[in-house]
Structure formats: C-alpha cells, structure tokens
Coordinates of C-alpha atoms in Angstrom, one line a residue:
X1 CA 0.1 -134.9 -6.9
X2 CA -1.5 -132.2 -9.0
X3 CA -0.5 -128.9 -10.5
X4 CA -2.5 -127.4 -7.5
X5 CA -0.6 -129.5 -5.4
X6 CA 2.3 -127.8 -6.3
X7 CA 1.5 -124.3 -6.4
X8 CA -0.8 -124.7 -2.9
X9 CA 1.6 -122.8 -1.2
X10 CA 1.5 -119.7 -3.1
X11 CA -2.7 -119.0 -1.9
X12 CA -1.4 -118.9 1.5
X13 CA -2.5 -115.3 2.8
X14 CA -1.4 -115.4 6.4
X15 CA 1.1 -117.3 8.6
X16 CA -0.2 -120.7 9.0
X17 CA -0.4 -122.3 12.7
X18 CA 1.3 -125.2 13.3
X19 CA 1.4 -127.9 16.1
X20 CA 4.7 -125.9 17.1
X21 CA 3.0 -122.8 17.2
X22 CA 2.8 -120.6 20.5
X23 CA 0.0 -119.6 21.4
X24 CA 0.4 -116.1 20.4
X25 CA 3.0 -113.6 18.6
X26 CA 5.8 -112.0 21.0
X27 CA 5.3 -114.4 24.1
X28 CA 8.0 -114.6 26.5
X29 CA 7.2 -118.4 27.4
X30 CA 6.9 -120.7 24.2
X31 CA 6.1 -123.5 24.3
X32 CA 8.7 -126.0 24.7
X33 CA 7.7 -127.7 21.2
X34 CA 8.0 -124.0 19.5
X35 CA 12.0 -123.4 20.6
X36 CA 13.3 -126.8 20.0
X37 CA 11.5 -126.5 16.4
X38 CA 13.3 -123.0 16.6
X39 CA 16.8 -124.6 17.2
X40 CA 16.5 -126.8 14.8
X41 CA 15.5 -124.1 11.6
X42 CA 18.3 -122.4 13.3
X43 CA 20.5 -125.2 13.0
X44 CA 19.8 -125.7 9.4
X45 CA 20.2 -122.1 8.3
X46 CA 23.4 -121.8 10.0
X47 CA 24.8 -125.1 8.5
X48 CA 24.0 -123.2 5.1
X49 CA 25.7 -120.4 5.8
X50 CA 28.6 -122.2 7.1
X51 CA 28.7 -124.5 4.0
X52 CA 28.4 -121.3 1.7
X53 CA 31.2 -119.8 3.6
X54 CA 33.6 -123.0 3.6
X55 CA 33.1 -123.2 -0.8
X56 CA 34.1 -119.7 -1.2
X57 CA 31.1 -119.7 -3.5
X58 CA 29.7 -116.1 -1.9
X59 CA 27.1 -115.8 1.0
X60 CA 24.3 -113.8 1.9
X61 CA 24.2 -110.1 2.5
X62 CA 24.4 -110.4 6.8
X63 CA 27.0 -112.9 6.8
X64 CA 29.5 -110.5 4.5
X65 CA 28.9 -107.6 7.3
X66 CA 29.6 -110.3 9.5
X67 CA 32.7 -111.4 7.9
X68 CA 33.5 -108.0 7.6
X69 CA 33.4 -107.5 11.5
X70 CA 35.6 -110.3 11.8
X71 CA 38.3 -108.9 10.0
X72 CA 38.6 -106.2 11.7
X73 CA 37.9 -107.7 15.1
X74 CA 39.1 -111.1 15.1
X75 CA 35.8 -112.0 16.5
X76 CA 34.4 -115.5 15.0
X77 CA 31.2 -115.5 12.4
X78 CA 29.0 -116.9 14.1
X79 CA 29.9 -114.4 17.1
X80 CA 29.6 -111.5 15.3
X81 CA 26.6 -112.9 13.5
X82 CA 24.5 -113.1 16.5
X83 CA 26.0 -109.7 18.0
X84 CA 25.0 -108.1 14.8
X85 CA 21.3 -109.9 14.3
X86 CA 20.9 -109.1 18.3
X87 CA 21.3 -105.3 18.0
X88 CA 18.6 -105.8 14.2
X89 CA 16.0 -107.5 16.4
X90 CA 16.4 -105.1 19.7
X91 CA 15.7 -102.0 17.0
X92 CA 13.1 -103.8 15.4
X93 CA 10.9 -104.8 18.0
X94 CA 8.9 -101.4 19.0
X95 CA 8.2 -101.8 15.3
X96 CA 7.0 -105.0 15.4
X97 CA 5.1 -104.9 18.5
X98 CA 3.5 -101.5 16.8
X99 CA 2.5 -103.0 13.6
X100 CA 3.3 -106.8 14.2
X101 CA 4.7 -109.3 11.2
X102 CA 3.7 -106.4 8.8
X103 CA 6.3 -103.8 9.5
X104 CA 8.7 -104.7 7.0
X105 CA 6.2 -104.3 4.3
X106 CA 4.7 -101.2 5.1
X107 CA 7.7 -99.7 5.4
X108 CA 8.5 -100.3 1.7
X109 CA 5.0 -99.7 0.5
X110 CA 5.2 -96.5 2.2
X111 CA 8.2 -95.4 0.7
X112 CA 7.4 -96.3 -3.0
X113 CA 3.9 -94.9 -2.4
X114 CA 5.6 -91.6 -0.9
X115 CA 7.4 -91.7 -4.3
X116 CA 4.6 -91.9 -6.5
X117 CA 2.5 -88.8 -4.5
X118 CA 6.1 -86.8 -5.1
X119 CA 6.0 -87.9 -8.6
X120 CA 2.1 -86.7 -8.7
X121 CA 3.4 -83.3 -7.1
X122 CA 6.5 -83.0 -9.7
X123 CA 3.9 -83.7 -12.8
X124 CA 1.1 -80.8 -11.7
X125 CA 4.1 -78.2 -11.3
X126 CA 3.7 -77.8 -15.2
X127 CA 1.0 -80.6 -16.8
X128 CA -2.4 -80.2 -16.2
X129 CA -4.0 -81.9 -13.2
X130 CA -6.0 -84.9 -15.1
X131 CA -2.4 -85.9 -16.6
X132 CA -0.4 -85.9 -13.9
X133 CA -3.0 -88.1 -12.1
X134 CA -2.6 -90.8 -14.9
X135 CA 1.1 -90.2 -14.7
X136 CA 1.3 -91.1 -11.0
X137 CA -1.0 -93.7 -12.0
X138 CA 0.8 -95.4 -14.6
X139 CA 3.8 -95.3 -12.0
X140 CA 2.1 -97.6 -9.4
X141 CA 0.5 -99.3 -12.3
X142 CA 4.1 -100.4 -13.9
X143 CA 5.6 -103.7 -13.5
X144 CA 9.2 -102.0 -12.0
X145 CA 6.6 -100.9 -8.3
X146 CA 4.6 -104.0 -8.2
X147 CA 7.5 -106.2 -8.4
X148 CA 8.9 -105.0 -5.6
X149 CA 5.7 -104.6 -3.7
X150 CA 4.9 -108.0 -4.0
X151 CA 8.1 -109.5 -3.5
X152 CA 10.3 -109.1 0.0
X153 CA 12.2 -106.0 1.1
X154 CA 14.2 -104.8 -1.3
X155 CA 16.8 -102.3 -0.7
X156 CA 16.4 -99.8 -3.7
X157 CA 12.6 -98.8 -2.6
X158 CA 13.4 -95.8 -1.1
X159 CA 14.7 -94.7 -4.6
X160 CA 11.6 -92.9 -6.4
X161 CA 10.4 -91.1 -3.5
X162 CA 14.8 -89.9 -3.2
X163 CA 14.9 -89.4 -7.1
X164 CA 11.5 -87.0 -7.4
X165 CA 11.7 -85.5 -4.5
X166 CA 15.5 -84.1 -6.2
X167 CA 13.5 -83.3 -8.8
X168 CA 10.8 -81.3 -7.0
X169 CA 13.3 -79.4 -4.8
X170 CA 14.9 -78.5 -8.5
X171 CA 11.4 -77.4 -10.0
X172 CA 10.2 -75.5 -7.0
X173 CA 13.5 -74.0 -5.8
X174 CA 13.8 -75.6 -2.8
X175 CA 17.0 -76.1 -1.9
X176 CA 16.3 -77.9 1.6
X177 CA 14.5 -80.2 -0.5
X178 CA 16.9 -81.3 -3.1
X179 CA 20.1 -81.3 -0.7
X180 CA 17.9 -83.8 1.7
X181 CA 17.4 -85.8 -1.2
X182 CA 20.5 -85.1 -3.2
X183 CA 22.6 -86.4 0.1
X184 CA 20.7 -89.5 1.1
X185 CA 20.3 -90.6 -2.8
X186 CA 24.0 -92.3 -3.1
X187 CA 23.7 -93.4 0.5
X188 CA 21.2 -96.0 -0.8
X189 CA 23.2 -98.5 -2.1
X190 CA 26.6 -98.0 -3.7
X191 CA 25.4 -98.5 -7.4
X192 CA 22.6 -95.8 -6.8
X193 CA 25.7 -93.4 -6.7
X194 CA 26.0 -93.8 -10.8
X195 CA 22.5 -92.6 -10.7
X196 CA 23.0 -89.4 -8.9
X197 CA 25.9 -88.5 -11.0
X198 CA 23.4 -88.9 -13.9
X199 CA 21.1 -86.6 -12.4
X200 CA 24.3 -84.1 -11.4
X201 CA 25.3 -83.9 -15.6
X202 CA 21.7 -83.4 -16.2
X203 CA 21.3 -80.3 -14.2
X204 CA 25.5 -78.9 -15.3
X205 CA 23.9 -79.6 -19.0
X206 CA 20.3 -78.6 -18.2
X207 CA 19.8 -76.7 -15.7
X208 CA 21.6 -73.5 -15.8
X209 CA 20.6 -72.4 -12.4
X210 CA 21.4 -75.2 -11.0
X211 CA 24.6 -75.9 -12.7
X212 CA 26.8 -75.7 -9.6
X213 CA 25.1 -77.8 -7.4
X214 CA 24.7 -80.6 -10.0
X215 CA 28.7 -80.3 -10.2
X216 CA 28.8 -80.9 -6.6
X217 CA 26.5 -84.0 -7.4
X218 CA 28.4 -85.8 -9.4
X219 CA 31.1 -85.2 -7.1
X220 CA 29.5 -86.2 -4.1
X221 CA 28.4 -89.4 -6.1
X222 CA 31.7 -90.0 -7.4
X223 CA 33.6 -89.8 -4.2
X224 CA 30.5 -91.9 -2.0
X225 CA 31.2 -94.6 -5.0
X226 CA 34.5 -95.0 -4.7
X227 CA 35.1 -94.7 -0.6
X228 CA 32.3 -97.4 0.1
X229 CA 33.6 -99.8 -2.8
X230 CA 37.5 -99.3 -2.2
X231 CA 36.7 -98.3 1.7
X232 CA 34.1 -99.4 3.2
X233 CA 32.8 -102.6 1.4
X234 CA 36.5 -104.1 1.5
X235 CA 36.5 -104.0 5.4
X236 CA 33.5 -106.7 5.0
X237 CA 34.4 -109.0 2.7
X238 CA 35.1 -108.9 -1.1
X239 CA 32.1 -110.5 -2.6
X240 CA 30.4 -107.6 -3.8
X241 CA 33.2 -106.3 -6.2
X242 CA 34.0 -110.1 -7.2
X243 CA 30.3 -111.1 -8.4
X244 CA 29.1 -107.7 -9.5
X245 CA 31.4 -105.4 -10.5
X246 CA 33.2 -108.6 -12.5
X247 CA 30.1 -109.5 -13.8
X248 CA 28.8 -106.3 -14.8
X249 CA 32.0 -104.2 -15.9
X250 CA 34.3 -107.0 -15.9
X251 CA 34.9 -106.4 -19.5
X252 CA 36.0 -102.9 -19.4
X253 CA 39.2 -104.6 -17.3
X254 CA 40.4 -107.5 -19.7
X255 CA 44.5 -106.5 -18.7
X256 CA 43.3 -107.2 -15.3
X257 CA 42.0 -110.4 -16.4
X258 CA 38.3 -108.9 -15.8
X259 CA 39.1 -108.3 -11.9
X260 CA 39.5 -105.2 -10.3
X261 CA 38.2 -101.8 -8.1
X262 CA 35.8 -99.0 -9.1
X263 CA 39.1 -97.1 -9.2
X264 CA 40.8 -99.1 -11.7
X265 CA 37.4 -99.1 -13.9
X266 CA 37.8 -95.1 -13.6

C-alpha cells in the first residue's frame, strides 16, 4: 500500500455509489440491500454511543440533549434519541429536497459569507473603498473562515456575520440593527456570551453614546451565561461543565478541587 493509498480517500469529490446504493436520493422504496446495509451502520453507531455512555468517558453533542430529555422524562436514550433525530430529519427535509446533500454547507457558507459582506459594509463606513475591499478580503482569505468552510458544520459560523453586523448597527445608528444582533449573539453558544460582554465594556468604555446599551450587554450576556450553564445545560447532562469549563477555568477553582459552575467561577 502506498502513500496514495492512504490518502485516496481525501480526492473524493462526491458521494460514491455503492453496490448498496439506491437507485436515487429520497426514494421511498430502497432497495432491500440499501436498509439492511442501513441497519447495520446504525447498529454500529449506536453500539458506540452506548459504549461511550456505559464508561462515563463523555458522548457526543445529540446523545447529551438526549440524556438530558431523559432526566427530566424518564424516557430511555435510545427513545428519546430517535424522538429527537425524528423531529431534526422531518425539519430538515424541505431543505434537503430544495438543495439536496448540500444544505448543510451552504447554510454555513452563507452565513460566514454574509459576515464578510457586513464586515465589507462596516470597513467603507470610514476607510476608503479599495481598503475595505482587501479587508473583506483578507477575512475570507484567513485561515480562522476556511477552516470552517472546509471542515463540517460548525456551530460558531453564524458568529461574524452576529459580531459586525453589532458593529454596523453601532456605526450607522441603527438600533434595530444592533438589538437583532446584540440579542441572538449570546444565543449562539454559551461561551459566545463572554464575547458579547466584551463587546458591552467596549461600547460603556468607548462609546459614549452607546454607553447604556453596552451596560445592558454585558448584562444580557452575563445572565444568558449563567442560566444556560447553571439552568439549562444541567437539565441535559453534565458533560459540558466537567470537560470544558474544568479544562479551561479549572484552575481558577483549586479549593473546589478544579470542579465547579460558572457561578462559583464568578
């Protein structure tokens, strides 16, 4: 086996077709072939999940929700694993069936390229038009958007377009603008939320006109941080705060024996 061998897999460009194939995307009668080869990937994913779940170790994003809607229903996993990746597939299919295996990625490329135009807009507000073009440039040229772009879905894409678009509302005085952005921005992911407050002290320190609503920033960001980690996040499991906030903070709670809440960080 050569080096080309081992790296074949990476020059695939579209979805290969295999003797278990069906004949075509979104059929309602595979082939017999394509849903036994179904059950059995099926099979093997849930056996890892269940094995992740059994050594405590941690598991994947879905199966904490999951977990989470166990707790609080008394359902089992796997139950409220295929309830929840049910509902997931029934919203996602006008999607797919609009823009096929594709969706998922355009969806992000949209966002991050909706970020850069907004980041194109913010730059010409007060740099000449020849630099703000290489400024939106250098944006989709950096290695922090093609990352991302080239890698799967991940969750923090809808950032830029959120972050500049805060930005813009602040530069062109529109308010409609920046609250739209200001309260979707924590609402990302629960980490973004230190962001925003960042943001809020820029504009109480910065931003004289805007000094109010950048206190009601970092109060919106501190309270949306500490009800979804101490609230929300809790009712689904406690992974997150074990391997991150540990991992990350942990040493800013050594009489806690590096274990511990966003609150007791505060």
């Amino acid at each position: 086996m050569t080096k080309g061998d081992i790296f074949a897999f990476l020059k695939i460009r579209t979805v290969p077709h295999l003797f278990w194939s069906a004949p075509r995307p979104l059929t309602i009668r595979p082939p017999v072939i394509s849903v036994v080869m179904l059950a059995i990937g099926l099979f093997i994913f849930g056996l890892g999940e269940a094995l992740l779940i059994a050594s405590g170790v941690g598991v994947s994003p879905w199966t904490v929700l999951a977990q989470g809607i166990t707790n609080i229903t008394g359902w089992s996993v796997g139950l409220a694993t295929f309830l929840v990746s049910s509902t997931v597939l029934l919203l996602w299919v006008p999607l797919v069936a609009l823009l096929g295996p594709w969706s998922l990625p355009i969806v992000q490329i949209g966002l991050i390229s909706a970020g850069g135009l907004v980041l194109y807009e913010l730059a010409r507000c007060d740099l000449d038009e020849r630099i703000a073009c290489w400024i939106a440039l250098s944006y989709f040229a950096s290695g922090t958007v093609i990352g991302p772009s080239l890698e799967n879905f991940h969750d923090l894409c809808a950032v830029p377009v959120l972050v500049f678009s805060l930005l813009l509302g602040i530069r062109r005085s529109n308010r409609w603008l920046y609250g739209t952005a200001a309260l979707l921005l924590p609402l990302v992911r629960e980490d973004v939320g230190l962001l925003a407050f960042s943001l809020g002290l820029w504009m109480v320190l910065r931003q004289p006109r805007w000094r109010w609503a950048g206190v009601g920033l970092c109060l919106y960001a501190t309270a949306a941080v500490v009800l979804i980690t101490n609230t929300v996040q809790p009712l689904f499991g406690t992974e997150v705060s074990d391997r991150l906030l540990s991992a990350r903070f942990g040493h800013f709670l050594g009489d806690q024996g590096g274990k511990g809440s966003t609150l007791d960080l505060l």
